[in-house]
PDB file with one MODEL, atoms N, CA, C and O in Angstrom:
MODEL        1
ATOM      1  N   UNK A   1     -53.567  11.656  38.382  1.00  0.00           N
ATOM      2  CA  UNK A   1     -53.805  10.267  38.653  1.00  0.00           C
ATOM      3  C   UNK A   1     -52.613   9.731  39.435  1.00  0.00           C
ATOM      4  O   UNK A   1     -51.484  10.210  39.323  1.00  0.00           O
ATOM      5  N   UNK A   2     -52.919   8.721  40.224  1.00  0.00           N
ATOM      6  CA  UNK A   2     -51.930   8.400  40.974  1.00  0.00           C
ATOM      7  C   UNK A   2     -51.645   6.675  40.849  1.00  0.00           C
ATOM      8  O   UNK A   2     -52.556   5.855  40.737  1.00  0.00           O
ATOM      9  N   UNK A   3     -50.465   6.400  40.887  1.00  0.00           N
ATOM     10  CA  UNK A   3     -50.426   5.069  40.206  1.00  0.00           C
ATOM     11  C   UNK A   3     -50.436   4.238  41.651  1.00  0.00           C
ATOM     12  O   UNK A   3     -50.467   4.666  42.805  1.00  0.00           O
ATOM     13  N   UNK A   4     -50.396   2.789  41.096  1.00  0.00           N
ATOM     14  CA  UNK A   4     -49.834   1.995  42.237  1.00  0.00           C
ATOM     15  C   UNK A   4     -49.260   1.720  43.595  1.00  0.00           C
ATOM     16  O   UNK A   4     -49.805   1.284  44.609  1.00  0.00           O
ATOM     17  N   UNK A   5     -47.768   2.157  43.315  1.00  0.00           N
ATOM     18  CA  UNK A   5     -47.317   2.949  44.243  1.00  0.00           C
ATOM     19  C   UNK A   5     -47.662   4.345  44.983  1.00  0.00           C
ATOM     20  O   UNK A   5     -47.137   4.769  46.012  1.00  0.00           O
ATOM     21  N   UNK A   6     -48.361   4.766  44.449  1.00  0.00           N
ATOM     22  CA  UNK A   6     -48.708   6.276  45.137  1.00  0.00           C
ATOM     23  C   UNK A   6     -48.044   7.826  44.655  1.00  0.00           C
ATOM     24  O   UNK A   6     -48.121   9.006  44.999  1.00  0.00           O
ATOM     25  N   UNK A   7     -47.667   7.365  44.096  1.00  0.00           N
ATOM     26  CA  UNK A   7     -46.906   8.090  42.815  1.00  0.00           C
ATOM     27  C   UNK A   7     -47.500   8.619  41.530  1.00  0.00           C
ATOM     28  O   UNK A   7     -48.036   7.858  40.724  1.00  0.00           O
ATOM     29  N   UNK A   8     -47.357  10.585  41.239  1.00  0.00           N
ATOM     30  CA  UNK A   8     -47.988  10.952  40.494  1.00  0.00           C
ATOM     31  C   UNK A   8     -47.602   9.951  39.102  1.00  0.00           C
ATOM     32  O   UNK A   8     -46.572   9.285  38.993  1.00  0.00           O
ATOM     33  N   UNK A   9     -48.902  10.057  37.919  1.00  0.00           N
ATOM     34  CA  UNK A   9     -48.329   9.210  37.035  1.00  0.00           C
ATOM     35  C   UNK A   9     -47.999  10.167  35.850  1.00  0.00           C
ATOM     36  O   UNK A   9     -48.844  11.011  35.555  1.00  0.00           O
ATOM     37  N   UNK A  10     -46.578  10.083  34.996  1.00  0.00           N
ATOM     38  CA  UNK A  10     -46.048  10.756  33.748  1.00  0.00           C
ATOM     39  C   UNK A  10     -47.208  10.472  32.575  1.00  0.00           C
ATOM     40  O   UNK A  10     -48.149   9.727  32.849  1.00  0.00           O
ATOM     41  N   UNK A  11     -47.129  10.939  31.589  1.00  0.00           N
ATOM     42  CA  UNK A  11     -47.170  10.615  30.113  1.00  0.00           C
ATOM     43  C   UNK A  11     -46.886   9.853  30.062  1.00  0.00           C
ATOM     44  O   UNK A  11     -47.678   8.921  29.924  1.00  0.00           O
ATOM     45  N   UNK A  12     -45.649   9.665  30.126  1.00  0.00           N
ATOM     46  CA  UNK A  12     -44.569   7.864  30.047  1.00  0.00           C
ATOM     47  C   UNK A  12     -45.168   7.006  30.174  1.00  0.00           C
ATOM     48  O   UNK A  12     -45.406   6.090  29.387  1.00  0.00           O
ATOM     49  N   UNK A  13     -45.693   7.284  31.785  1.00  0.00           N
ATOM     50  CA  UNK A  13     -46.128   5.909  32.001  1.00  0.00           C
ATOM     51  C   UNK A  13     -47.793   5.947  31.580  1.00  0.00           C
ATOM     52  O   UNK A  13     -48.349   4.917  31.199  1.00  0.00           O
ATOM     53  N   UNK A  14     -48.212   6.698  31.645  1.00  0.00           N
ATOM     54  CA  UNK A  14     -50.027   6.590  30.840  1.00  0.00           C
ATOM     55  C   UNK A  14     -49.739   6.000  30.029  1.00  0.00           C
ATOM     56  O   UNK A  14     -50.194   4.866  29.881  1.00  0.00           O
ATOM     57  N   UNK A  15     -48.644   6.687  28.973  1.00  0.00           N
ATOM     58  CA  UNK A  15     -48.585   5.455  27.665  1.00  0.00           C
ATOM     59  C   UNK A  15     -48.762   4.206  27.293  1.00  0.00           C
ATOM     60  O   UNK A  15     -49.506   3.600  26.521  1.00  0.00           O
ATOM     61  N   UNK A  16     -47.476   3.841  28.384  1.00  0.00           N
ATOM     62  CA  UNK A  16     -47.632   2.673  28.468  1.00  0.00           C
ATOM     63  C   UNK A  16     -48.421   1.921  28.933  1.00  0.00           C
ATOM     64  O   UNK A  16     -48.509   0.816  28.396  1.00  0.00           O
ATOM     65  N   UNK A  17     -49.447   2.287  30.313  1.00  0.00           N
ATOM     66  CA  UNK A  17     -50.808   1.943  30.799  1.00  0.00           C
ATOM     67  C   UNK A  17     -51.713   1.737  29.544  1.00  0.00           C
ATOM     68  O   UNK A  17     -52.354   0.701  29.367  1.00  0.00           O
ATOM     69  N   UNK A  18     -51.719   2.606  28.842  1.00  0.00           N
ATOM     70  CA  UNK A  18     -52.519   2.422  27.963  1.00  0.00           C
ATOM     71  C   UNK A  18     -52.401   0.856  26.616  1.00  0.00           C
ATOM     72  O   UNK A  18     -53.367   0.265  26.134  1.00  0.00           O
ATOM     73  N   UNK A  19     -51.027   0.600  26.360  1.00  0.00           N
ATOM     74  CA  UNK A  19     -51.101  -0.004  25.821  1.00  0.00           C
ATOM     75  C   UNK A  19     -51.155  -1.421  26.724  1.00  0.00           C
ATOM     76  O   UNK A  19     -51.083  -2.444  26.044  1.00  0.00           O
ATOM     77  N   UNK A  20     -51.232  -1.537  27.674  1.00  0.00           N
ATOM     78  CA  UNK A  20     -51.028  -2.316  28.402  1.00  0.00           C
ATOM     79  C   UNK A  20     -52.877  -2.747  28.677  1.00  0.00           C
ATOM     80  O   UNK A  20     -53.321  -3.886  28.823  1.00  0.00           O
ATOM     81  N   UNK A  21     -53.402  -1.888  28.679  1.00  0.00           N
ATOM     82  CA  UNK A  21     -55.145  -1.542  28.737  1.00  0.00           C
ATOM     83  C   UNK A  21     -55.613  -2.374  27.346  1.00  0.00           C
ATOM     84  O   UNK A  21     -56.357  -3.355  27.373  1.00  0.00           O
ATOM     85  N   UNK A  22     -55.160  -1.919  26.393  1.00  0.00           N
ATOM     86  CA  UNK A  22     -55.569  -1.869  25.443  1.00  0.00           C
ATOM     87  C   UNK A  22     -55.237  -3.804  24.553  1.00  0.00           C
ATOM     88  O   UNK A  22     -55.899  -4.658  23.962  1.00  0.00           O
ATOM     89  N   UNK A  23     -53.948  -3.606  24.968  1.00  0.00           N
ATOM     90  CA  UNK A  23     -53.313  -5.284  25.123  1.00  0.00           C
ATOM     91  C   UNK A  23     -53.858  -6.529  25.787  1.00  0.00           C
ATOM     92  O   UNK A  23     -54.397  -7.582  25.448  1.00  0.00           O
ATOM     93  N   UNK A  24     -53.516  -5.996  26.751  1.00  0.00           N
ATOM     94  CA  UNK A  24     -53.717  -6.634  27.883  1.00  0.00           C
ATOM     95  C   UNK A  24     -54.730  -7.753  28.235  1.00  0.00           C
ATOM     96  O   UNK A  24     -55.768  -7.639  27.583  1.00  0.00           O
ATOM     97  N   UNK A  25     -54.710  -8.843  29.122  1.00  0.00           N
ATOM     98  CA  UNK A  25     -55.682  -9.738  29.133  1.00  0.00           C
ATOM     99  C   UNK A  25     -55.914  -9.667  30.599  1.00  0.00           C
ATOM    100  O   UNK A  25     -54.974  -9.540  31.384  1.00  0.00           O
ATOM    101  N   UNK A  26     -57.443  -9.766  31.068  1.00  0.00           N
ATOM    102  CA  UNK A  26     -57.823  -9.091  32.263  1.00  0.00           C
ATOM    103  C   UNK A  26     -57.434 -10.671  32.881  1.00  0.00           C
ATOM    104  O   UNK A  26     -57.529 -11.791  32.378  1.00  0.00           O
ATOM    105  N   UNK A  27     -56.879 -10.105  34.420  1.00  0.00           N
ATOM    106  CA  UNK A  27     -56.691 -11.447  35.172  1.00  0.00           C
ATOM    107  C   UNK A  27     -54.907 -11.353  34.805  1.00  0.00           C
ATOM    108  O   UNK A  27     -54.223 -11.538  35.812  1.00  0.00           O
ATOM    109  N   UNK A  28     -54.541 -11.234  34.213  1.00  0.00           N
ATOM    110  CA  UNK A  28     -52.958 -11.131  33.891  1.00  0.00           C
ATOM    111  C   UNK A  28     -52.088 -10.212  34.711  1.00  0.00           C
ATOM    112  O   UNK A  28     -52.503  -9.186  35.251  1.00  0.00           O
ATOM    113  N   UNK A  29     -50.578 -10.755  34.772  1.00  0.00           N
ATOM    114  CA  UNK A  29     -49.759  -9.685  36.093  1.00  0.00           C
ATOM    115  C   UNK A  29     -50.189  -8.717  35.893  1.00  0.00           C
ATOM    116  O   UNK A  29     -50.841  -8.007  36.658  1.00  0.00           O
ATOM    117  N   UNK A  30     -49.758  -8.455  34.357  1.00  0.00           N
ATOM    118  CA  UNK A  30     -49.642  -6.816  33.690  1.00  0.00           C
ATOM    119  C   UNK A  30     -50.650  -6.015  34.152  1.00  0.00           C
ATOM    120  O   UNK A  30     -50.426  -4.936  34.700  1.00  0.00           O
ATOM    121  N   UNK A  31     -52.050  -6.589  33.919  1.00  0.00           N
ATOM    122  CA  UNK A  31     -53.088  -5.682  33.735  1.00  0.00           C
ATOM    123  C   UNK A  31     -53.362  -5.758  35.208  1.00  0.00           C
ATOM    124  O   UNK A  31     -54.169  -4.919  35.608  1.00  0.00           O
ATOM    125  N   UNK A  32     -52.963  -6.422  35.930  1.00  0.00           N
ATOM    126  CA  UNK A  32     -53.342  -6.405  37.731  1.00  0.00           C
ATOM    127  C   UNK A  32     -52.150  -5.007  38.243  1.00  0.00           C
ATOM    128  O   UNK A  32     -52.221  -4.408  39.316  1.00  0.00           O
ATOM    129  N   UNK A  33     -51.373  -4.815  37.416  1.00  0.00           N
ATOM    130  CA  UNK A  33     -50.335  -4.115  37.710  1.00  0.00           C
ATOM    131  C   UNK A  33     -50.915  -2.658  37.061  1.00  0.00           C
ATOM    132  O   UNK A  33     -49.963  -1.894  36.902  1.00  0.00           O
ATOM    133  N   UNK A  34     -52.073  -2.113  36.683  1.00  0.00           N
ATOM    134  CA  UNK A  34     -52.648  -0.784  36.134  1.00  0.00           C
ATOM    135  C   UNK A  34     -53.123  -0.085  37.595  1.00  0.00           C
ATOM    136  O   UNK A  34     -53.403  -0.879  38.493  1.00  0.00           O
ATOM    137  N   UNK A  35     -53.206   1.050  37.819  1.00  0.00           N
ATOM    138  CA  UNK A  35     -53.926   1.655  38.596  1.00  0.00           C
ATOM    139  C   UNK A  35     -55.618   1.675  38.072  1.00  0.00           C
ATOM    140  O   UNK A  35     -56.153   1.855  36.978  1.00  0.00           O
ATOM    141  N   UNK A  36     -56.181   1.365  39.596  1.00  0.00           N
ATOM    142  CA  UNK A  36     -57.485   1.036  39.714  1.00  0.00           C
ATOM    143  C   UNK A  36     -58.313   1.948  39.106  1.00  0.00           C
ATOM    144  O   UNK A  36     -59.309   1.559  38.497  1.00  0.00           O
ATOM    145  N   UNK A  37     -58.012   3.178  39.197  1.00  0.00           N
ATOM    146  CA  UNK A  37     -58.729   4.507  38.784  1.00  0.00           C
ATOM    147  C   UNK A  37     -58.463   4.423  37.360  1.00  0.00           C
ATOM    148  O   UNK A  37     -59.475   4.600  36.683  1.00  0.00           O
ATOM    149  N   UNK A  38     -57.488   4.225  36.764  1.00  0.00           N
ATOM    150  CA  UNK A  38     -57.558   4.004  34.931  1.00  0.00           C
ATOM    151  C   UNK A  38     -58.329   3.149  34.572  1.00  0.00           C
ATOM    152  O   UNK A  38     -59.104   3.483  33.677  1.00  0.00           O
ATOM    153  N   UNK A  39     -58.402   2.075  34.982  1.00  0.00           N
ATOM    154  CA  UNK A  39     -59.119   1.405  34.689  1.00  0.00           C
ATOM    155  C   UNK A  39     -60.593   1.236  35.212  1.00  0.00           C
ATOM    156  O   UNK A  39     -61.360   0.320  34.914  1.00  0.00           O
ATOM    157  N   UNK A  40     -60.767   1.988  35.804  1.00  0.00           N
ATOM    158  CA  UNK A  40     -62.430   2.222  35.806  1.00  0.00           C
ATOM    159  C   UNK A  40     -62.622   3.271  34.900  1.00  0.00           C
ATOM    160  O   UNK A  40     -63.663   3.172  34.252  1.00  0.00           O
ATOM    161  N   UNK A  41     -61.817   4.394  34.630  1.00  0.00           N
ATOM    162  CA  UNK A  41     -61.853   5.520  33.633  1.00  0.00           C
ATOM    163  C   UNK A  41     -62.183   4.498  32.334  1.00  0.00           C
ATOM    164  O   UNK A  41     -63.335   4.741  31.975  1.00  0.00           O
ATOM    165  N   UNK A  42     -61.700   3.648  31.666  1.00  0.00           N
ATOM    166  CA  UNK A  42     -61.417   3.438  30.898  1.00  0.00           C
ATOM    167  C   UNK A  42     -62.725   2.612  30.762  1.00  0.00           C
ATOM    168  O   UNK A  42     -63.449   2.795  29.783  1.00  0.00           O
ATOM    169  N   UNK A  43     -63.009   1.808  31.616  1.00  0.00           N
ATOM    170  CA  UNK A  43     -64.213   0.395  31.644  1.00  0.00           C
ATOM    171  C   UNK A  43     -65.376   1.152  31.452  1.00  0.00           C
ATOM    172  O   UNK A  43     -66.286   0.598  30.835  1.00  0.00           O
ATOM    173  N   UNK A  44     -65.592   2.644  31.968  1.00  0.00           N
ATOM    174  CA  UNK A  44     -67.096   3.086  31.486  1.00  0.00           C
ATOM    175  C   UNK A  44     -66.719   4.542  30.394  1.00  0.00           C
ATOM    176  O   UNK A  44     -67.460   5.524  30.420  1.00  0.00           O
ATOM    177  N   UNK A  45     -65.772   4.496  29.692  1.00  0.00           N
ATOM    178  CA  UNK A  45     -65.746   5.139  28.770  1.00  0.00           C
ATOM    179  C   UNK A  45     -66.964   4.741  27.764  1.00  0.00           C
ATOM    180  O   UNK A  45     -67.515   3.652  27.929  1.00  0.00           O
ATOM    181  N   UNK A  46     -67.335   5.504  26.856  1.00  0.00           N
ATOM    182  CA  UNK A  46     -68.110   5.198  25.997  1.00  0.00           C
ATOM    183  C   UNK A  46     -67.698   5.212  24.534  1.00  0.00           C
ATOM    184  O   UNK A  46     -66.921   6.167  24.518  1.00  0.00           O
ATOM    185  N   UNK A  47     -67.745   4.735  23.298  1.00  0.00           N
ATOM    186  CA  UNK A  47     -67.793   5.209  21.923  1.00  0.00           C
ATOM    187  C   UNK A  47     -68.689   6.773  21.629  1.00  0.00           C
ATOM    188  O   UNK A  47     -69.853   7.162  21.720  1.00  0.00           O
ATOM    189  N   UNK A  48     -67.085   7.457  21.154  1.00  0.00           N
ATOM    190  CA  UNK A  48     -67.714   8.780  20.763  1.00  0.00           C
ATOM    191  C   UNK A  48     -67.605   9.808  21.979  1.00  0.00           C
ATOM    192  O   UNK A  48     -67.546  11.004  21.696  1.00  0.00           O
ATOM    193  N   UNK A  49     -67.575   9.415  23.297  1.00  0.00           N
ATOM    194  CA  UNK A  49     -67.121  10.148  24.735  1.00  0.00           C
ATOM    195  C   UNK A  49     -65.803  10.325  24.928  1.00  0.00           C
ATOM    196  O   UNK A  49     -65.056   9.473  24.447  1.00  0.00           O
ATOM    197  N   UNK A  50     -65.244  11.415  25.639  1.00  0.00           N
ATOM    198  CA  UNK A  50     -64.015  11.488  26.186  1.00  0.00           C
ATOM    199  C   UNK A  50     -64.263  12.050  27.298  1.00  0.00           C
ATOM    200  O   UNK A  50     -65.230  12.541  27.880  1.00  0.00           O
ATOM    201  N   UNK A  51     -62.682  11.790  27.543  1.00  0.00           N
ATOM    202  CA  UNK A  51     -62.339  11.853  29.105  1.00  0.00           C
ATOM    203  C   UNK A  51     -61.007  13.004  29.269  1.00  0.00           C
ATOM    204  O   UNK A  51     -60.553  13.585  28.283  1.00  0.00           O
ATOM    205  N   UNK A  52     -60.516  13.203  30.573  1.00  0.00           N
ATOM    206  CA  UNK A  52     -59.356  13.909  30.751  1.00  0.00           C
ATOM    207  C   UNK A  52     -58.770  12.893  32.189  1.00  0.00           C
ATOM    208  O   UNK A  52     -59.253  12.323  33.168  1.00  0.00           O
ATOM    209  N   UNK A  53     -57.641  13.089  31.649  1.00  0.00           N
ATOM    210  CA  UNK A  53     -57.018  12.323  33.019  1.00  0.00           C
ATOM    211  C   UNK A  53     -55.746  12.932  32.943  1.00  0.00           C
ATOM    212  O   UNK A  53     -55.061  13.175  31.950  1.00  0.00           O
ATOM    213  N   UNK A  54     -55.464  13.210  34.527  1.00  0.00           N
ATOM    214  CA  UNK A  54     -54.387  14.822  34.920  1.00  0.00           C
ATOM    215  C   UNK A  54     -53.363  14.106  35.211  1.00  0.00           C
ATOM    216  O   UNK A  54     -53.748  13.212  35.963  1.00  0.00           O
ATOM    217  N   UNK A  55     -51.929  14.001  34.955  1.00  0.00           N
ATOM    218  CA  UNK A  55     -51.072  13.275  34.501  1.00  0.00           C
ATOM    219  C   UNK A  55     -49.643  14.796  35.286  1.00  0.00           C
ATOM    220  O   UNK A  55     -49.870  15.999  35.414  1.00  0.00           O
ATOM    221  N   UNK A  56     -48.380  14.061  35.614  1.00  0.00           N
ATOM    222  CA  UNK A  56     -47.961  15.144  36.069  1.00  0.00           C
ATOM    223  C   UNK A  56     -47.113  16.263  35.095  1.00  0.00           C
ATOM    224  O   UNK A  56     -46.322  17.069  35.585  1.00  0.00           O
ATOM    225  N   UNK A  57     -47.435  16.173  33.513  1.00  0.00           N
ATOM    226  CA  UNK A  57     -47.087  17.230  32.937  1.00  0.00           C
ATOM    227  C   UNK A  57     -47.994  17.800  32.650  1.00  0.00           C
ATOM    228  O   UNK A  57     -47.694  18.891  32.164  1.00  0.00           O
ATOM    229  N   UNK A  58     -49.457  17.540  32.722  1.00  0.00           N
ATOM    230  CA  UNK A  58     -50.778  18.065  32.434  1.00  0.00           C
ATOM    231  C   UNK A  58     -51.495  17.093  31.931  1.00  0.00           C
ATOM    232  O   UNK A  58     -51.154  15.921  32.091  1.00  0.00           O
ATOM    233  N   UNK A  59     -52.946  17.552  31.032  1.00  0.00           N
ATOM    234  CA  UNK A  59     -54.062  16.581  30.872  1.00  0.00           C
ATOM    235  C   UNK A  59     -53.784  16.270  29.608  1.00  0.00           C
ATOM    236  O   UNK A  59     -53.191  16.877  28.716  1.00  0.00           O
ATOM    237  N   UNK A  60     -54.599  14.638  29.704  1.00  0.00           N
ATOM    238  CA  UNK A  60     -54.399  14.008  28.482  1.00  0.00           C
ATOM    239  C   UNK A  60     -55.775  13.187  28.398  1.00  0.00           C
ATOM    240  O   UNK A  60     -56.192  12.306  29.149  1.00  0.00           O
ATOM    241  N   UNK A  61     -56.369  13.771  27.210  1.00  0.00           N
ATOM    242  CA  UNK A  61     -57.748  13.116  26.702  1.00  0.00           C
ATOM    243  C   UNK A  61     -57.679  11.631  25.828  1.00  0.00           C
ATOM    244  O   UNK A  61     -57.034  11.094  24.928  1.00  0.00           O
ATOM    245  N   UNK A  62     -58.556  11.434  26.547  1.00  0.00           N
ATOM    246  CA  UNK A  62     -58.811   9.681  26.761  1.00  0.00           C
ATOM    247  C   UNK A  62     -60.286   9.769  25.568  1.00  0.00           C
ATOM    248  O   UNK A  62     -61.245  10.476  25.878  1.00  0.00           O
ATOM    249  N   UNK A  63     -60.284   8.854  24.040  1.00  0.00           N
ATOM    250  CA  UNK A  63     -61.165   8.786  23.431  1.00  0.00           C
ATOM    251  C   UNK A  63     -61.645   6.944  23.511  1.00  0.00           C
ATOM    252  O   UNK A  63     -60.723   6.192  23.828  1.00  0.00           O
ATOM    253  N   UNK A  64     -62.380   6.601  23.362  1.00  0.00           N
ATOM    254  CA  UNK A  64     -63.042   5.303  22.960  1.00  0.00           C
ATOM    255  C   UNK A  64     -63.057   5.337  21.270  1.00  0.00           C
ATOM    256  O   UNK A  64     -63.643   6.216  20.639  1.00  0.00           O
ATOM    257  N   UNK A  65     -62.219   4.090  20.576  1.00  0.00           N
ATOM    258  CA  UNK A  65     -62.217   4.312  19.297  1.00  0.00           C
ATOM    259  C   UNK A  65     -63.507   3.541  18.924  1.00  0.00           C
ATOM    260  O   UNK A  65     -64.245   3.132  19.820  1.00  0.00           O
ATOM    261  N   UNK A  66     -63.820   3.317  17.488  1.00  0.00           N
ATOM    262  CA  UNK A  66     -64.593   2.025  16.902  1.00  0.00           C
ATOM    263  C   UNK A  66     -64.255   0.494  17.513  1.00  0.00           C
ATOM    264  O   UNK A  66     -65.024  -0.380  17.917  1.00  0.00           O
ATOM    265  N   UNK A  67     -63.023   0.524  17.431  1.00  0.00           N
ATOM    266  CA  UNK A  67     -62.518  -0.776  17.773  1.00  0.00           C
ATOM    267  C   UNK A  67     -62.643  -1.423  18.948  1.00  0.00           C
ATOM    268  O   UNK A  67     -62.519  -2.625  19.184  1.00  0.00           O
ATOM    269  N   UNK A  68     -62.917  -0.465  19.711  1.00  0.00           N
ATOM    270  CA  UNK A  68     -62.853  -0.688  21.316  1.00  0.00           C
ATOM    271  C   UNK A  68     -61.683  -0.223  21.916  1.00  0.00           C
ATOM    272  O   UNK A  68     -61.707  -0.343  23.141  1.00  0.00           O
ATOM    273  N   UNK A  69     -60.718   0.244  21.479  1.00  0.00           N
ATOM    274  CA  UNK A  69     -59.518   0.131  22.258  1.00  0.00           C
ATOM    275  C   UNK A  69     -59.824   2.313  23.033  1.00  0.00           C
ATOM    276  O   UNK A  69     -60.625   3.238  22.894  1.00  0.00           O
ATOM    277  N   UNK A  70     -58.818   2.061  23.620  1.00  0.00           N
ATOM    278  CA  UNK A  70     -58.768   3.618  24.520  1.00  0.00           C
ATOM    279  C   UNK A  70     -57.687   4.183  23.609  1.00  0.00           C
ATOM    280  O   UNK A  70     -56.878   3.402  23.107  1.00  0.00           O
ATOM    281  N   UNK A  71     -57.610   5.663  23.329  1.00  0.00           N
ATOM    282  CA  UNK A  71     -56.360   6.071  22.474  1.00  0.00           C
ATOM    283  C   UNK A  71     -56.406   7.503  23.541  1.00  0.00           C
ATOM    284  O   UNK A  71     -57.390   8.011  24.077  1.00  0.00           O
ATOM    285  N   UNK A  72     -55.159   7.855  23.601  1.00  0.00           N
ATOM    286  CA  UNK A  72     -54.563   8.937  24.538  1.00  0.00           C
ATOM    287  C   UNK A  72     -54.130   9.817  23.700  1.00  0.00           C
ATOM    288  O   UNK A  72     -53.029   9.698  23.163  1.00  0.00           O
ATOM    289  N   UNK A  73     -55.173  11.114  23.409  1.00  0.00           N
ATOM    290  CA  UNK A  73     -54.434  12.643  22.802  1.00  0.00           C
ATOM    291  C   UNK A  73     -53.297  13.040  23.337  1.00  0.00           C
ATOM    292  O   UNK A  73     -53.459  12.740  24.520  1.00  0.00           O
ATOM    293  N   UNK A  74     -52.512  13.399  23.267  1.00  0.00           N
ATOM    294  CA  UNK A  74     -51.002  13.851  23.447  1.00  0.00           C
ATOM    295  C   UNK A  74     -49.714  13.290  24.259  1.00  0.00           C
ATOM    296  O   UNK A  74     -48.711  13.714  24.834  1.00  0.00           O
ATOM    297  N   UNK A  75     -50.470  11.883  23.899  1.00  0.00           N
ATOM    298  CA  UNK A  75     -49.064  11.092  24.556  1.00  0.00           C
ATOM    299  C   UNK A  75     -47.814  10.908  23.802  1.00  0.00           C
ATOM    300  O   UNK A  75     -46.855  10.339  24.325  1.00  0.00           O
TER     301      UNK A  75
ENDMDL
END
């Protein structure tokens, strides 16, 4: 995945994308500040579906909880 800048994206920073996803209020700097591609990953995730998103130490699976929120396997 490639962030913002154009720049592969870490763990690090998925992490923090994520909580920032998960936080976040749409329309806000923060969340205007996510890469476009996470956040479409994330907007048609489903409950009970996962995902993989290739990160530059390797992949990290993307679940849809009960709650709604996105949770990241091996961040």
């Amino acid at each position: 995945m490639i962030d913002q800048n154009g720049k592969p994206v870490t763990k690090q920073a998925l992490k923090t994308y994520m909580a920032t996803y998960n936080a976040g209020v749409r329309g806000s700097k923060e969340f205007g500040a996510l890469p476009r591609a996470l956040i479409t990953i994330c907007d048609n995730l489903v409950l009970g579906k996962t995902t993989y998103v290739k990160c530059v130490e390797g992949q990290v699976q993307l679940s849809r909880r009960k709650d709604g929120s996105v949770a990241g396997n091996g961040l």
